[in-house]
Short mmCIF file of C-alpha atoms and ligand atoms in Angstrom, two decimals:
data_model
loop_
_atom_site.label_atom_id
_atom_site.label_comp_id
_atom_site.label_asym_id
_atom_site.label_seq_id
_atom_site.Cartn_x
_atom_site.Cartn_y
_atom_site.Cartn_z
CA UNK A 160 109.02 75.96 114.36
CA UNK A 161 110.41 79.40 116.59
CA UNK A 162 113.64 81.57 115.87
CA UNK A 163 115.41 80.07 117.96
CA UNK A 164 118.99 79.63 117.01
CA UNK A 165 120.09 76.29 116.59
CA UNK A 166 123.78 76.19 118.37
CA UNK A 167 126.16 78.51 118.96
CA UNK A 168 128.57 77.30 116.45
CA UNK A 169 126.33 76.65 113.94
CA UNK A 170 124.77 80.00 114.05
CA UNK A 171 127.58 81.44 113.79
CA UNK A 172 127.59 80.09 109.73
CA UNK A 173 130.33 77.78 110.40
CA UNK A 174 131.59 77.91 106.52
CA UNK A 175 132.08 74.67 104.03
CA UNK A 176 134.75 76.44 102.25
CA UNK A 177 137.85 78.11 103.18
CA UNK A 178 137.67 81.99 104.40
CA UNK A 179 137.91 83.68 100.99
CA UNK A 180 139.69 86.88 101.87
CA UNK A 181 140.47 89.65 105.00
CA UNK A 182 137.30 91.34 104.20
CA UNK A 183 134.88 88.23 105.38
CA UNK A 184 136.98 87.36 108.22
CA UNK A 185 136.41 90.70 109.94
CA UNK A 186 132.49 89.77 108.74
CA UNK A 187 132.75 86.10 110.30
CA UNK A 188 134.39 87.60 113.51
CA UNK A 189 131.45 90.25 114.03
CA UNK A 190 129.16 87.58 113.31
CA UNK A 191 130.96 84.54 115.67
CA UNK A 192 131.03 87.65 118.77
CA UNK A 193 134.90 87.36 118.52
CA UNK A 194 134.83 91.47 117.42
CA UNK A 195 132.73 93.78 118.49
CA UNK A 196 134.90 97.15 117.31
CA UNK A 197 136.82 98.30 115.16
CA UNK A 198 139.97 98.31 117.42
CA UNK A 199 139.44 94.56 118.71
CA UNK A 200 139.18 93.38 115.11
CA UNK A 201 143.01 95.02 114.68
CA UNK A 202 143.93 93.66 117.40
CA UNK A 203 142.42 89.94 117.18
CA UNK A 204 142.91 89.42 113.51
CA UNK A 205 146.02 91.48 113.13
CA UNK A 206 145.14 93.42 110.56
CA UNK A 207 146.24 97.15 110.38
CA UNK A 208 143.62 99.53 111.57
CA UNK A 209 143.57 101.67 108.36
CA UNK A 210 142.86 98.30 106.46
CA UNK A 211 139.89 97.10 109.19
CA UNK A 212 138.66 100.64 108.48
CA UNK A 213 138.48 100.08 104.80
CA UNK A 214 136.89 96.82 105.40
CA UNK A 215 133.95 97.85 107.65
CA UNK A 216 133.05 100.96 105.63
CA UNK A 217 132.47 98.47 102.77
CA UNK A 218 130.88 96.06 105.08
CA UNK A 219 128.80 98.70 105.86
CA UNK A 220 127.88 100.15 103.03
CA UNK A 221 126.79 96.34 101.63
CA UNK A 222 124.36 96.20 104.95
CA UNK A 223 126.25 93.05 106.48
CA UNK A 224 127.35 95.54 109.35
CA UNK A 225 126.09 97.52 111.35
CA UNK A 226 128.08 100.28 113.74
CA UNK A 227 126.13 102.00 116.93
CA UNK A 228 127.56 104.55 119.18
CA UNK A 229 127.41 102.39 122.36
CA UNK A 230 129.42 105.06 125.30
CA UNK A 231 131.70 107.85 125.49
CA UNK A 232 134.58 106.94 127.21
CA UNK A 233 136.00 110.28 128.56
CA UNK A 234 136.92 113.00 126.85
CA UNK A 235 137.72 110.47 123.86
CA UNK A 236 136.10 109.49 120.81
CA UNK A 237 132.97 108.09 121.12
CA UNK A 238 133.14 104.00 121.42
CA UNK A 239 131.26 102.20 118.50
CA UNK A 240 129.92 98.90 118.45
CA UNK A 241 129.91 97.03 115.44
CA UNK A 242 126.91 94.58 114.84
CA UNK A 243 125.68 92.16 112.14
CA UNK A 244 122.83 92.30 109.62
CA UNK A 245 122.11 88.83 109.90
CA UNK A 246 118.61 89.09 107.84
CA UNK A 247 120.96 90.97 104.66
CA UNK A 248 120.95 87.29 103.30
CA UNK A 249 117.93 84.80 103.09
CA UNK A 250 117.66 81.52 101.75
CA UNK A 251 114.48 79.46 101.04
CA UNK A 252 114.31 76.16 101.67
CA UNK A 253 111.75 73.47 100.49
CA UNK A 254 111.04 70.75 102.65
CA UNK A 255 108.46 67.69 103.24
CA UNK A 256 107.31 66.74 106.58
CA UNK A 257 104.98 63.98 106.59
CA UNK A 258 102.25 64.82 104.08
CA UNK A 259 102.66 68.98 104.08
CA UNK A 260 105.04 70.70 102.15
CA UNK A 261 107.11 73.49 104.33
CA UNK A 262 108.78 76.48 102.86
CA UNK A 263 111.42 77.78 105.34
CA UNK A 264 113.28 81.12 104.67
CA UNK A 265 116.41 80.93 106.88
CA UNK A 266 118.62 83.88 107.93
CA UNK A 267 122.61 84.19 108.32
CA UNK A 268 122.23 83.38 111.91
CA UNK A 269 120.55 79.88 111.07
CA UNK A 270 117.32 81.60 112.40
CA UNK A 271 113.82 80.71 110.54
CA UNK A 272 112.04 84.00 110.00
CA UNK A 273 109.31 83.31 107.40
CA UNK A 274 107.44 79.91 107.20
CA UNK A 275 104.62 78.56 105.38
CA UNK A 276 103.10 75.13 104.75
CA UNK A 277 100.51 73.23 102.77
CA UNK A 278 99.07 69.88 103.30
CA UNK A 279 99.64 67.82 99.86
CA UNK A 280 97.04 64.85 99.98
CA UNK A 281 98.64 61.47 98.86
CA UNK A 282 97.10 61.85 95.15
CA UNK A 283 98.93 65.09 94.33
CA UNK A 284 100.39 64.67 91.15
CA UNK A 285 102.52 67.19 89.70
CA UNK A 286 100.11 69.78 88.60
CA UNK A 287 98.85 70.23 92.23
CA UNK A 288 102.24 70.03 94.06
CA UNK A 289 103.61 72.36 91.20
CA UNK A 290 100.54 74.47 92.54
CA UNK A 291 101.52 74.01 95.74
CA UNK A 292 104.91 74.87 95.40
CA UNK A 293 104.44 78.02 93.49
CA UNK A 294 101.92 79.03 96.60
CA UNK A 295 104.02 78.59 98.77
CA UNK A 296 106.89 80.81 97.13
CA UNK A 297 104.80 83.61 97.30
CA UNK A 298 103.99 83.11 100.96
CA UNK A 299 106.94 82.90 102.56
CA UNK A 300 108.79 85.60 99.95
CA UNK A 301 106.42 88.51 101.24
CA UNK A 302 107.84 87.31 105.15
CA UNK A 303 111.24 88.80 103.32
CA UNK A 304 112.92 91.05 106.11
CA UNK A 305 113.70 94.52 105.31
CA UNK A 306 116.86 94.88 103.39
CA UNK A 307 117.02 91.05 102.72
CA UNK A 308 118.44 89.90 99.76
CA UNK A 309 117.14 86.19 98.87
CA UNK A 310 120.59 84.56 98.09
CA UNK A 311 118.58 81.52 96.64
CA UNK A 312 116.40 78.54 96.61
CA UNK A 313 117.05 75.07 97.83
CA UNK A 314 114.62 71.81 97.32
CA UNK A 315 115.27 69.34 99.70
CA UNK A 316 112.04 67.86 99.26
CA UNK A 317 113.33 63.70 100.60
CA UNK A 318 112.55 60.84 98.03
CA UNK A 319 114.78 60.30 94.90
CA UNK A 320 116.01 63.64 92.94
CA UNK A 321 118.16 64.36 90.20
CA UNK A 322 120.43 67.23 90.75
CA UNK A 323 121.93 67.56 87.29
CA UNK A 324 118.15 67.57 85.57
CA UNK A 325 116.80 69.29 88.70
CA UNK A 326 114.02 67.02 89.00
CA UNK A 327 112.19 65.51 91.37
CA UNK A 328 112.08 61.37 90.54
CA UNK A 329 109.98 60.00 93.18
CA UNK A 330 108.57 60.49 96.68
CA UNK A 331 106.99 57.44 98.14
CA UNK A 332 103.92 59.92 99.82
CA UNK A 333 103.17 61.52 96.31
CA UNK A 334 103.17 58.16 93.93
CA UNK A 335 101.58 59.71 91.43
CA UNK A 336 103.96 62.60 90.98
CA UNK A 337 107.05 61.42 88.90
CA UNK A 338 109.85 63.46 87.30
CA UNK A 339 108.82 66.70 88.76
CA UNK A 340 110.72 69.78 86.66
CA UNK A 341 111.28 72.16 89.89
CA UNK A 342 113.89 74.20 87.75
CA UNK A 343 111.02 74.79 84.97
CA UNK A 344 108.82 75.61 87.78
CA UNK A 345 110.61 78.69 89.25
CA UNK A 346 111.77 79.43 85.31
CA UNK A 347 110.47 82.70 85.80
CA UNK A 348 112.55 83.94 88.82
CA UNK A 349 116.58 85.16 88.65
CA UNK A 350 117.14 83.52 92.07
CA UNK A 351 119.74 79.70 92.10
CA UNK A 352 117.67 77.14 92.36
CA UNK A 353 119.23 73.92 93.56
CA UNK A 354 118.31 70.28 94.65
CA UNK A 355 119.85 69.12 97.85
CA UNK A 356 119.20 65.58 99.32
CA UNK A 357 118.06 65.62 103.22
CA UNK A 358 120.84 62.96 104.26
CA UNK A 359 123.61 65.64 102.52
CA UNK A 360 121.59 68.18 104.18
CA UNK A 361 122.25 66.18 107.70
CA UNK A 362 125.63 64.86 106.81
CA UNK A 363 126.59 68.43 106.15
CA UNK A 364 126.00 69.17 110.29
CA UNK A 365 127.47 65.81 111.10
CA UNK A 366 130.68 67.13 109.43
CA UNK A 367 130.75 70.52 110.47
CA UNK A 368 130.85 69.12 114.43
CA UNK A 369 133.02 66.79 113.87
CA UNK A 370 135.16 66.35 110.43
CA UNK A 371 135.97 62.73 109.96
CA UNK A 372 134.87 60.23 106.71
CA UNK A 373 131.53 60.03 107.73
CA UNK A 374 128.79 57.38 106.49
CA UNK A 375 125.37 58.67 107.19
CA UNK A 376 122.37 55.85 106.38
CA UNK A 377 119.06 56.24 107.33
CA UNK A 378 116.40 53.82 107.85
CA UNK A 379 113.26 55.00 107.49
CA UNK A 380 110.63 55.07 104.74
CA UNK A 381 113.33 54.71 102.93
CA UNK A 382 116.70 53.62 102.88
CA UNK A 383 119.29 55.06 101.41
CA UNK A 384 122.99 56.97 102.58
CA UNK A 385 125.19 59.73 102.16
CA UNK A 386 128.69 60.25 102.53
CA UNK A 387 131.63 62.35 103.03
CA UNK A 388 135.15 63.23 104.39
CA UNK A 389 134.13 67.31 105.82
CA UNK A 390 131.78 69.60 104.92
CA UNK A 391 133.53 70.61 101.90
CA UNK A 392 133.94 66.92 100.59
CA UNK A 393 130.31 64.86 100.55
CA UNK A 394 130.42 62.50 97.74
CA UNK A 395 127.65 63.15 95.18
CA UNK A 396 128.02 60.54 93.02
CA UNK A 397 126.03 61.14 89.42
CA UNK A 398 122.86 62.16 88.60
CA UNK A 399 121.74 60.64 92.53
CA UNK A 400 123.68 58.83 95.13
CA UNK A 401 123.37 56.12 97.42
CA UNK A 402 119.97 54.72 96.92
CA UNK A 403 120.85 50.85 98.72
CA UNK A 404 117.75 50.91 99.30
CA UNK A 405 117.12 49.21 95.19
CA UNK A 406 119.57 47.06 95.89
CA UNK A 407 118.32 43.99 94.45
CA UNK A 408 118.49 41.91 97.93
CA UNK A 409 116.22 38.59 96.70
CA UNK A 410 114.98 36.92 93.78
CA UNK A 411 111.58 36.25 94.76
CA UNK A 412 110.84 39.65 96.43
CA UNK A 413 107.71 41.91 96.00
CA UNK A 414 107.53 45.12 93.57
CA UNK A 415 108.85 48.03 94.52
CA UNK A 416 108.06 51.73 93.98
CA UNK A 417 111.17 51.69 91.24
CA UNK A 418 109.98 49.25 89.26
CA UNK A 419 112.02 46.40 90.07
CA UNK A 420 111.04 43.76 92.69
CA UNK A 421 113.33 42.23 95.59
CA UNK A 422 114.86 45.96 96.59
CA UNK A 423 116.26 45.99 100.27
CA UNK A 424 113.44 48.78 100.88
CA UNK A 425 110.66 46.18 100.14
CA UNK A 426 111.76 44.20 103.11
CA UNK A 427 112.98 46.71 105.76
CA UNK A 428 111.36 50.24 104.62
CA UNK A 429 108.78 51.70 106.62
CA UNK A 430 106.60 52.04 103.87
CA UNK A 431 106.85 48.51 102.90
CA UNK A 432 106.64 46.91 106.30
CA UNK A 433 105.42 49.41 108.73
CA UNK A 434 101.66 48.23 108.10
CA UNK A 435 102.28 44.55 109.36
CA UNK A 436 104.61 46.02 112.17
CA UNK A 437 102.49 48.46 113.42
CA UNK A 438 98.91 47.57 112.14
CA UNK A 439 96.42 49.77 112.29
CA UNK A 440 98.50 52.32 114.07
CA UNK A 441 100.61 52.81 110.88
CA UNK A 442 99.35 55.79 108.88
CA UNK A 443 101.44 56.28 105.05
CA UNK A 444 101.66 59.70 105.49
CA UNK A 445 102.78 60.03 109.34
CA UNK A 446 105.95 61.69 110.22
CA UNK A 447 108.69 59.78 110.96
CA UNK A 448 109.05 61.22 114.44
CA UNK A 449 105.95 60.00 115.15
CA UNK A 450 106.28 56.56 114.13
CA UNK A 451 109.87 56.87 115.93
CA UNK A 452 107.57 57.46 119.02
CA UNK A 453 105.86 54.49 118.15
CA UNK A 454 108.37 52.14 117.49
CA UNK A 455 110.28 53.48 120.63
CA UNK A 456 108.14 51.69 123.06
CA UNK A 457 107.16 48.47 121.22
CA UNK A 458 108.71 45.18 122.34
CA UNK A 459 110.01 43.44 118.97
CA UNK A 460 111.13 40.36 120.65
CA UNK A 461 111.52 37.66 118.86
CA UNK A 462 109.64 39.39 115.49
CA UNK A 463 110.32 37.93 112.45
CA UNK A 464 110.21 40.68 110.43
CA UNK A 465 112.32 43.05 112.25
CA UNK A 466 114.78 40.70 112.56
CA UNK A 467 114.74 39.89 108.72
CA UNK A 468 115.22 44.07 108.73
CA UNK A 469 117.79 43.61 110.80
CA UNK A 470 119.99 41.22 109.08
CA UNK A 471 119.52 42.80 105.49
CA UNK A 472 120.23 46.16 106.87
CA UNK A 473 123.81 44.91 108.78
CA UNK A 474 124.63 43.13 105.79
CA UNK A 475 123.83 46.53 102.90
CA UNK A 476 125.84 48.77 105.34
CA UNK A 477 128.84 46.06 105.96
CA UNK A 478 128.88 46.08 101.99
CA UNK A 479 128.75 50.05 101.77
CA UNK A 480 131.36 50.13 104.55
CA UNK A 481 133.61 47.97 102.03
CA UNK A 482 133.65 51.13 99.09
CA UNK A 483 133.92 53.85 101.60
CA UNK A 484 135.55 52.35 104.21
CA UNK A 485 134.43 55.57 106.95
CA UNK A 486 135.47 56.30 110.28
CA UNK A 487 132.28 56.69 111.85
CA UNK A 488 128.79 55.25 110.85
CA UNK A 489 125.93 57.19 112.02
CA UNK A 490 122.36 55.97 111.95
CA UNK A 491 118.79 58.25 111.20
CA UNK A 492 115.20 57.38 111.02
CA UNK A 493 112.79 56.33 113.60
CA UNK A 494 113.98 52.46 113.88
CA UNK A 495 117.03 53.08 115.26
CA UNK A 496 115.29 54.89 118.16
CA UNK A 497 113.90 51.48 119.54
CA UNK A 498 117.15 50.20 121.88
CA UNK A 499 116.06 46.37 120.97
CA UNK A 500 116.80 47.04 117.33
CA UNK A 501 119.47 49.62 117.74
CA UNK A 502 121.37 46.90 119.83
CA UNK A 503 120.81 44.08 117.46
CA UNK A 504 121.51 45.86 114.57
CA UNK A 505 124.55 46.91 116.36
CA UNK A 506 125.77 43.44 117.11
CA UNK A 507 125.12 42.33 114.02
CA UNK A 508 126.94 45.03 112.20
CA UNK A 509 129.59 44.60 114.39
CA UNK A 510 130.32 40.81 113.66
CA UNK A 511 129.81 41.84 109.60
CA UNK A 512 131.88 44.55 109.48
CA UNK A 513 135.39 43.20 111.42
CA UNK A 514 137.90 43.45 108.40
CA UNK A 515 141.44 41.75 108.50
CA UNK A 516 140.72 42.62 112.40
CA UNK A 517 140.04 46.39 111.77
CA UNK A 518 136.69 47.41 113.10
CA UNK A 519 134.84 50.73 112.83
CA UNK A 520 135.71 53.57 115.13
CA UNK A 521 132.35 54.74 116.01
CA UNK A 522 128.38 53.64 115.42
CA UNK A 523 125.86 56.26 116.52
CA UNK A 524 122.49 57.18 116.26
CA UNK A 525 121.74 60.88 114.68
CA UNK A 526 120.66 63.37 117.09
CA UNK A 527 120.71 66.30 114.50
CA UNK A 528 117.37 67.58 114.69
CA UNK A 529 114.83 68.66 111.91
CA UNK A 530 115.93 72.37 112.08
CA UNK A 531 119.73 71.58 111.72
CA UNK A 532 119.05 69.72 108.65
CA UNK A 533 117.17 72.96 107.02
CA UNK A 534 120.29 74.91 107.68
CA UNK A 535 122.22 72.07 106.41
CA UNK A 536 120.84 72.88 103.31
CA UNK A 537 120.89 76.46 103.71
CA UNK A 538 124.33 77.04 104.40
CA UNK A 539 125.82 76.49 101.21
CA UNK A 540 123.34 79.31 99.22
CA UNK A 541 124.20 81.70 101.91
CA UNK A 542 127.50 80.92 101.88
CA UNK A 543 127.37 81.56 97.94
CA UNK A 544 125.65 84.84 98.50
CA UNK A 545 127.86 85.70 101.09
CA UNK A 546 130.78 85.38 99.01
CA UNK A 547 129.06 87.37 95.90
CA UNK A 548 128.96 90.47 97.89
CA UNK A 549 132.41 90.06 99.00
CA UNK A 550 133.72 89.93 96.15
CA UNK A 551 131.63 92.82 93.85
ZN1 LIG B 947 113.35 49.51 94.30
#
């Protein structure tokens, strides 16, 4: 992972909610490089220049801005430059790739500037990744900038998680952890602690570059979808949200990690057919972009069980696509990256999905990378912290 912003509009905190007053849109202009003085922020968000005075004095004094004599011009007043504190707010974020568990602290510019990981071997239960977790904490908190103020804490750790209980249910790498407490675990500290799913987390970016009723599924080691109308509006449903992958898809089925037996994930989920697709290549714990890279250059012609994939996948999405009835239907995980099955799938889809001769607008794959989705789920703690200290 490197500091590298992500994109210029999205580290420029593009927000989820609406501006909440004068005082954070003088912030958001420093911030976006709209204003870079007291004079232009008048002048570009008409607001009088005795107010915009009032305003960055208390921006200052909160350590979101920052003023620098930059030139004299003349015999005038010296020129100031107004700058932004983006490490004054910090957010940590919990995330699994492939078997390690990452703890990201993220920065008002959607820069990472702490990190630390630890490799969780496939018998963790929950006294080790509780261990883990807790080690982890500590790590990353003493890469705390100067002056930063940790606005919160966000698990987005994949699997099945219950936001209203803040636990973790299940994670198909970790079977022997089950109902993980992760409020109980950080009991101790005064910091939020919320549980995000990764496809909000993802759908959240979707959104932000492009607001339209968006259905996000991904197809990976697990299936399952999220979805939403803008950034502001992504359905959460109760205690957990569109897990299609337990759809009960056949009779006769195998078992499945839920306890049931015929789920759509025990006949098109990575971790119930990647073995027989990809034999001895196929590792449980391997990151998805790696078996994306995998799958990417195999020929599935004519393979029985990708095609069987196939044609329970069109058919779960044409159903979803019947409740939510979205504009756009974008695709994540590392099957879709193969163009044999991103083309079938497509043309099945397509011949599902026609209703009363309406079709859908748009069918894409997800390009949003792995750092955009930890600043999915970052943005709406900072956005929360941001909005406490405007409005002390
Ligand atoms: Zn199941």
């Amino acid at each position: 992972m490197d500091n590298t912003p992500v994109t210029d509009f999205l580290a420029h905190l593009p927000l989820t909610r609406p501006v909440l007053n004068d005082r954070e849109r003088v912030f958001l202009a420093v911030l976006q490089g709209r204003v870079s003085s007291r004079s232009e922020a008048t002048k570009r968000l008409s607001i009088r220049s005795s107010t915009v005075s009032e305003y960055v004095a208390e921006l200052l004094d909160k350590g979101l801005l920052t003023e620098q004599i930059s030139a004299r011009s003349g015999r005038g007043r010296p020129l100031r430059s107004l700058g932004v504190h983006a490490n004054r707010l910090v957010t940590i974020v919990f995330q699994v790739i492939s078997q390690s568990v990452h703890a990201f602290m993220v920065n008002l510019s959607a820069e990472i500037v702490g990190h630390a990981k630890a490799e969780a071997p496939p018998d963790s239960d929950n006294q080790s990744l509780s261990a883990i977790f807790l080690q982890l904490y500590q790590a990353v908190l003493i890469k705390r900038p100067s002056g930063a103020e940790l606005a919160g804490i966000v698990f987005s750790p994949g699997g099945v998680i219950d936001r209203n209980t803040h636990r973790w249910i299940h994670a198909s790498r970790w079977p022997k952890m089950h109902n993980l407490d992760i409020q109980r675990l950080f009991s101790s500290e005064k910091y939020p602690i919320s549980l995000s799913r990764t496809l909000d987390n993802e759908l959240r970016i979707h959104l932000l570059l492009q607001p339209q009723s968006t259905l996000l599924l991904h197809w990976g080691y697990g299936v399952g979808f999220a979805f939403g109308q803008s950034s502001d509006r992504i359905v959460e449903g109760g205690s957990a949200f569109g897990e299609i992958g337990h759809w009960r898809v056949t009779d006769e089925g195998t078992s499945c990690h839920c306890g049931q037996s015929g789920c759509l994930e025990t006949v098109t989920a990575l971790w119930a057919i990647g073995p027989r697709l990809l034999g001895e290549d196929f590792h449980a714990g391997d990151d998805e972009e790696h078996i994306a890279s995998m799958l990417k250059e195999s020929d599935f012609t004519d393979n029985d069980l990708i095609n069987q994939a196939i044609e329970h996948m069109s058919t779960a999405v044409s159903n979803v696509c019947r409740v939510f009835f979205p504009d756009r239907l974008v695709v994540s995980g590392p099957f879709v990256q193969n163009p044999q099955i991103w083309q079938a799938f497509c043309e099945r889809f397509e011949q599902k999905n026609r209703f009363f001769g309406h079709e859908i607008r748009s069918v894409s794959v997800s390009q949003i990378s792995r750092d955009l989705g930890i600043y999915g789920a970052a943005l709406p703690v900072l956005e929360q912290g941001l909005a406490a200290l405007l409005t002390d």
